[in-house]
């Protein structure tokens, strides 16, 4: 048996157009419980929404010990960088992979934004990495991580 807490080799590689189907399938697996809880799960739609939004040039494939286990996309918009399509296979969740990927990707000189489904346990991971709730609705929670200079100003009380 492998110790899941042992330090694994974690890196990313650029996504290719051919990655779309396995990531769409991973998205369905990862989001199923939360979407079902919110009465929003649709087997075909969960995959198609990813296919429609997939942009290989903005997407990285998460690799752990030479096994492709997830994806993450970064998209610049209006002075912010959106973190999207961050999916990790259930077999690798809870082992620190998500935190290591965030540490690699987050840039202190940029404001980052993302959204998670209401009640998602992933929200705690993002909050540990400096994200705070910006707004929410009945389905989504929108989180924000200010660039370092703005975070420093807020923590100094200025």
PDB file of C-alpha atoms in Angstrom:
ATOM      1  CA  UNK A   1       0.000   0.000   0.000  1.00  0.00           C
ATOM      2  CA  UNK A   2       1.268   3.484  -0.868  1.00  0.00           C
ATOM      3  CA  UNK A   3       1.380   6.194   1.781  1.00  0.00           C
ATOM      4  CA  UNK A   4      -0.837   8.935   0.299  1.00  0.00           C
ATOM      5  CA  UNK A   5       0.909  11.541   2.443  1.00  0.00           C
ATOM      6  CA  UNK A   6       4.359  10.707   1.114  1.00  0.00           C
ATOM      7  CA  UNK A   7       5.790  13.477  -1.005  1.00  0.00           C
ATOM      8  CA  UNK A   8       4.766  12.780  -4.571  1.00  0.00           C
ATOM      9  CA  UNK A   9       6.223  14.413  -7.647  1.00  0.00           C
ATOM     10  CA  UNK A  10       3.603  16.952  -8.751  1.00  0.00           C
ATOM     11  CA  UNK A  11       3.829  19.068 -11.877  1.00  0.00           C
ATOM     12  CA  UNK A  12       1.731  20.282 -14.771  1.00  0.00           C
ATOM     13  CA  UNK A  13       1.965  20.007 -18.512  1.00  0.00           C
ATOM     14  CA  UNK A  14       0.220  22.001 -21.244  1.00  0.00           C
ATOM     15  CA  UNK A  15      -3.165  20.631 -22.256  1.00  0.00           C
ATOM     16  CA  UNK A  16      -3.774  19.357 -25.758  1.00  0.00           C
ATOM     17  CA  UNK A  17      -7.013  19.448 -27.742  1.00  0.00           C
ATOM     18  CA  UNK A  18      -7.205  15.656 -27.315  1.00  0.00           C
ATOM     19  CA  UNK A  19      -7.483  16.023 -23.519  1.00  0.00           C
ATOM     20  CA  UNK A  20     -11.031  17.384 -23.736  1.00  0.00           C
ATOM     21  CA  UNK A  21     -12.940  14.110 -23.287  1.00  0.00           C
ATOM     22  CA  UNK A  22     -11.103  12.693 -20.291  1.00  0.00           C
ATOM     23  CA  UNK A  23     -11.284  16.076 -18.532  1.00  0.00           C
ATOM     24  CA  UNK A  24     -15.007  16.324 -19.300  1.00  0.00           C
ATOM     25  CA  UNK A  25     -15.443  12.880 -17.749  1.00  0.00           C
ATOM     26  CA  UNK A  26     -13.341  13.857 -14.719  1.00  0.00           C
ATOM     27  CA  UNK A  27     -15.480  16.990 -14.298  1.00  0.00           C
ATOM     28  CA  UNK A  28     -18.625  14.856 -14.213  1.00  0.00           C
ATOM     29  CA  UNK A  29     -17.146  12.575 -11.561  1.00  0.00           C
ATOM     30  CA  UNK A  30     -15.774  15.408  -9.394  1.00  0.00           C
ATOM     31  CA  UNK A  31     -18.874  17.626  -9.520  1.00  0.00           C
ATOM     32  CA  UNK A  32     -21.547  14.928  -9.346  1.00  0.00           C
ATOM     33  CA  UNK A  33     -22.099  14.939  -5.561  1.00  0.00           C
ATOM     34  CA  UNK A  34     -22.287  18.733  -5.257  1.00  0.00           C
ATOM     35  CA  UNK A  35     -24.463  19.163  -8.351  1.00  0.00           C
ATOM     36  CA  UNK A  36     -26.772  16.367  -7.206  1.00  0.00           C
ATOM     37  CA  UNK A  37     -27.069  17.938  -3.743  1.00  0.00           C
ATOM     38  CA  UNK A  38     -28.015  21.233  -5.436  1.00  0.00           C
ATOM     39  CA  UNK A  39     -30.486  19.432  -7.762  1.00  0.00           C
ATOM     40  CA  UNK A  40     -28.404  20.571 -10.762  1.00  0.00           C
ATOM     41  CA  UNK A  41     -26.795  17.367 -12.013  1.00  0.00           C
ATOM     42  CA  UNK A  42     -27.424  16.527 -15.654  1.00  0.00           C
ATOM     43  CA  UNK A  43     -25.221  13.740 -17.007  1.00  0.00           C
ATOM     44  CA  UNK A  44     -24.877  15.190 -20.517  1.00  0.00           C
ATOM     45  CA  UNK A  45     -24.840  18.887 -19.607  1.00  0.00           C
ATOM     46  CA  UNK A  46     -22.022  18.580 -17.042  1.00  0.00           C
ATOM     47  CA  UNK A  47     -19.738  17.245 -19.771  1.00  0.00           C
ATOM     48  CA  UNK A  48     -20.944  19.539 -22.557  1.00  0.00           C
ATOM     49  CA  UNK A  49     -20.426  22.695 -20.504  1.00  0.00           C
ATOM     50  CA  UNK A  50     -16.776  21.742 -20.165  1.00  0.00           C
ATOM     51  CA  UNK A  51     -16.406  20.916 -23.864  1.00  0.00           C
ATOM     52  CA  UNK A  52     -17.917  24.289 -24.777  1.00  0.00           C
ATOM     53  CA  UNK A  53     -15.528  26.199 -22.485  1.00  0.00           C
ATOM     54  CA  UNK A  54     -12.340  24.163 -22.972  1.00  0.00           C
ATOM     55  CA  UNK A  55      -9.403  26.235 -24.161  1.00  0.00           C
ATOM     56  CA  UNK A  56      -6.232  24.120 -24.328  1.00  0.00           C
ATOM     57  CA  UNK A  57      -3.921  27.161 -24.370  1.00  0.00           C
ATOM     58  CA  UNK A  58      -5.270  28.226 -20.953  1.00  0.00           C
ATOM     59  CA  UNK A  59      -5.322  24.742 -19.417  1.00  0.00           C
ATOM     60  CA  UNK A  60      -2.700  22.715 -17.592  1.00  0.00           C
ATOM     61  CA  UNK A  61      -2.869  18.983 -16.907  1.00  0.00           C
ATOM     62  CA  UNK A  62      -1.988  18.001 -13.343  1.00  0.00           C
ATOM     63  CA  UNK A  63       0.474  15.112 -13.194  1.00  0.00           C
ATOM     64  CA  UNK A  64       1.315  13.201 -10.009  1.00  0.00           C
ATOM     65  CA  UNK A  65       4.104  10.630 -10.162  1.00  0.00           C
ATOM     66  CA  UNK A  66       3.737  10.457 -13.962  1.00  0.00           C
ATOM     67  CA  UNK A  67      -0.042   9.886 -13.769  1.00  0.00           C
ATOM     68  CA  UNK A  68      -2.434  12.479 -15.222  1.00  0.00           C
ATOM     69  CA  UNK A  69      -4.895  13.165 -12.411  1.00  0.00           C
ATOM     70  CA  UNK A  70      -6.485  16.533 -13.076  1.00  0.00           C
ATOM     71  CA  UNK A  71      -6.700  19.876 -14.777  1.00  0.00           C
ATOM     72  CA  UNK A  72      -6.687  23.579 -14.041  1.00  0.00           C
ATOM     73  CA  UNK A  73      -7.199  26.590 -16.284  1.00  0.00           C
ATOM     74  CA  UNK A  74      -6.143  30.202 -15.860  1.00  0.00           C
ATOM     75  CA  UNK A  75      -7.964  32.874 -17.846  1.00  0.00           C
ATOM     76  CA  UNK A  76      -7.195  36.589 -17.757  1.00  0.00           C
ATOM     77  CA  UNK A  77     -10.195  38.909 -17.816  1.00  0.00           C
ATOM     78  CA  UNK A  78     -10.580  42.554 -16.844  1.00  0.00           C
ATOM     79  CA  UNK A  79      -7.444  42.815 -14.735  1.00  0.00           C
ATOM     80  CA  UNK A  80      -8.089  39.551 -12.884  1.00  0.00           C
ATOM     81  CA  UNK A  81      -7.013  35.980 -13.466  1.00  0.00           C
ATOM     82  CA  UNK A  82      -9.801  33.405 -13.215  1.00  0.00           C
ATOM     83  CA  UNK A  83      -8.928  29.964 -11.866  1.00  0.00           C
ATOM     84  CA  UNK A  84     -11.248  27.532 -13.623  1.00  0.00           C
ATOM     85  CA  UNK A  85     -11.748  23.831 -14.305  1.00  0.00           C
ATOM     86  CA  UNK A  86      -9.682  22.791 -11.294  1.00  0.00           C
ATOM     87  CA  UNK A  87     -10.467  19.106 -11.028  1.00  0.00           C
ATOM     88  CA  UNK A  88      -8.469  16.426  -9.252  1.00  0.00           C
ATOM     89  CA  UNK A  89      -9.326  12.740  -9.482  1.00  0.00           C
ATOM     90  CA  UNK A  90     -10.945  11.443  -6.277  1.00  0.00           C
ATOM     91  CA  UNK A  91      -8.041   8.996  -5.888  1.00  0.00           C
ATOM     92  CA  UNK A  92      -5.719  11.987  -5.363  1.00  0.00           C
ATOM     93  CA  UNK A  93      -7.963  14.310  -3.367  1.00  0.00           C
ATOM     94  CA  UNK A  94      -7.046  14.977   0.249  1.00  0.00           C
ATOM     95  CA  UNK A  95      -3.361  14.265  -0.354  1.00  0.00           C
ATOM     96  CA  UNK A  96      -2.176  17.865  -0.699  1.00  0.00           C
ATOM     97  CA  UNK A  97      -2.101  17.918  -4.500  1.00  0.00           C
ATOM     98  CA  UNK A  98      -4.549  20.824  -4.773  1.00  0.00           C
ATOM     99  CA  UNK A  99      -2.582  22.949  -2.342  1.00  0.00           C
ATOM    100  CA  UNK A 100       0.674  22.235  -4.123  1.00  0.00           C
ATOM    101  CA  UNK A 101      -0.853  23.189  -7.475  1.00  0.00           C
ATOM    102  CA  UNK A 102      -2.247  26.430  -6.049  1.00  0.00           C
ATOM    103  CA  UNK A 103       1.161  27.282  -4.601  1.00  0.00           C
ATOM    104  CA  UNK A 104       2.701  26.795  -8.053  1.00  0.00           C
ATOM    105  CA  UNK A 105       0.050  28.762  -9.958  1.00  0.00           C
ATOM    106  CA  UNK A 106      -0.999  31.698  -7.807  1.00  0.00           C
ATOM    107  CA  UNK A 107       0.814  34.903  -8.679  1.00  0.00           C
ATOM    108  CA  UNK A 108       0.967  37.490  -5.885  1.00  0.00           C
ATOM    109  CA  UNK A 109       1.044  40.304  -8.442  1.00  0.00           C
ATOM    110  CA  UNK A 110      -2.389  39.410  -9.865  1.00  0.00           C
ATOM    111  CA  UNK A 111      -5.904  39.401  -8.410  1.00  0.00           C
ATOM    112  CA  UNK A 112      -7.346  35.885  -8.717  1.00  0.00           C
ATOM    113  CA  UNK A 113     -11.006  34.944  -8.877  1.00  0.00           C
ATOM    114  CA  UNK A 114     -12.890  31.662  -8.937  1.00  0.00           C
ATOM    115  CA  UNK A 115     -16.205  30.173  -8.093  1.00  0.00           C
ATOM    116  CA  UNK A 116     -17.196  26.977  -6.316  1.00  0.00           C
ATOM    117  CA  UNK A 117     -20.550  25.325  -5.805  1.00  0.00           C
ATOM    118  CA  UNK A 118     -22.364  26.110  -2.569  1.00  0.00           C
ATOM    119  CA  UNK A 119     -21.281  23.667   0.131  1.00  0.00           C
ATOM    120  CA  UNK A 120     -18.235  22.431  -1.773  1.00  0.00           C
ATOM    121  CA  UNK A 121     -15.411  21.252   0.485  1.00  0.00           C
ATOM    122  CA  UNK A 122     -12.989  22.846  -2.030  1.00  0.00           C
ATOM    123  CA  UNK A 123     -13.902  26.255  -0.629  1.00  0.00           C
ATOM    124  CA  UNK A 124     -11.796  25.559   2.474  1.00  0.00           C
ATOM    125  CA  UNK A 125      -8.747  24.825   0.311  1.00  0.00           C
ATOM    126  CA  UNK A 126      -9.108  28.154  -1.463  1.00  0.00           C
ATOM    127  CA  UNK A 127      -9.603  30.033   1.791  1.00  0.00           C
ATOM    128  CA  UNK A 128      -6.377  28.507   3.162  1.00  0.00           C
ATOM    129  CA  UNK A 129      -4.657  30.062   0.148  1.00  0.00           C
ATOM    130  CA  UNK A 130      -5.967  33.569   0.813  1.00  0.00           C
ATOM    131  CA  UNK A 131      -9.270  33.609  -1.060  1.00  0.00           C
ATOM    132  CA  UNK A 132     -12.263  35.319   0.562  1.00  0.00           C
ATOM    133  CA  UNK A 133     -15.936  35.282  -0.359  1.00  0.00           C
ATOM    134  CA  UNK A 134     -16.767  38.150  -2.678  1.00  0.00           C
ATOM    135  CA  UNK A 135     -20.410  37.251  -3.344  1.00  0.00           C
ATOM    136  CA  UNK A 136     -22.680  34.257  -3.601  1.00  0.00           C
ATOM    137  CA  UNK A 137     -26.004  33.085  -4.904  1.00  0.00           C
ATOM    138  CA  UNK A 138     -28.073  29.952  -4.384  1.00  0.00           C
ATOM    139  CA  UNK A 139     -25.690  27.836  -6.496  1.00  0.00           C
ATOM    140  CA  UNK A 140     -22.252  29.478  -6.572  1.00  0.00           C
ATOM    141  CA  UNK A 141     -19.804  31.109  -4.170  1.00  0.00           C
ATOM    142  CA  UNK A 142     -17.483  33.608  -5.866  1.00  0.00           C
ATOM    143  CA  UNK A 143     -14.078  33.956  -4.223  1.00  0.00           C
ATOM    144  CA  UNK A 144     -11.401  36.591  -4.608  1.00  0.00           C
ATOM    145  CA  UNK A 145      -7.700  36.679  -3.755  1.00  0.00           C
ATOM    146  CA  UNK A 146      -6.359  40.201  -4.033  1.00  0.00           C
ATOM    147  CA  UNK A 147      -2.870  40.735  -5.370  1.00  0.00           C
ATOM    148  CA  UNK A 148      -0.282  41.063  -2.616  1.00  0.00           C
ATOM    149  CA  UNK A 149      -0.096  44.873  -2.508  1.00  0.00           C
ATOM    150  CA  UNK A 150      -3.881  45.095  -2.059  1.00  0.00           C
ATOM    151  CA  UNK A 151      -3.867  42.332   0.590  1.00  0.00           C
ATOM    152  CA  UNK A 152      -1.078  44.092   2.491  1.00  0.00           C
ATOM    153  CA  UNK A 153      -2.988  47.390   2.447  1.00  0.00           C
ATOM    154  CA  UNK A 154      -6.134  45.678   3.750  1.00  0.00           C
ATOM    155  CA  UNK A 155      -4.245  43.856   6.530  1.00  0.00           C
ATOM    156  CA  UNK A 156      -2.487  47.083   7.560  1.00  0.00           C
ATOM    157  CA  UNK A 157      -5.864  48.781   7.946  1.00  0.00           C
ATOM    158  CA  UNK A 158      -5.117  51.450   5.341  1.00  0.00           C
TER     159      UNK A 158
END
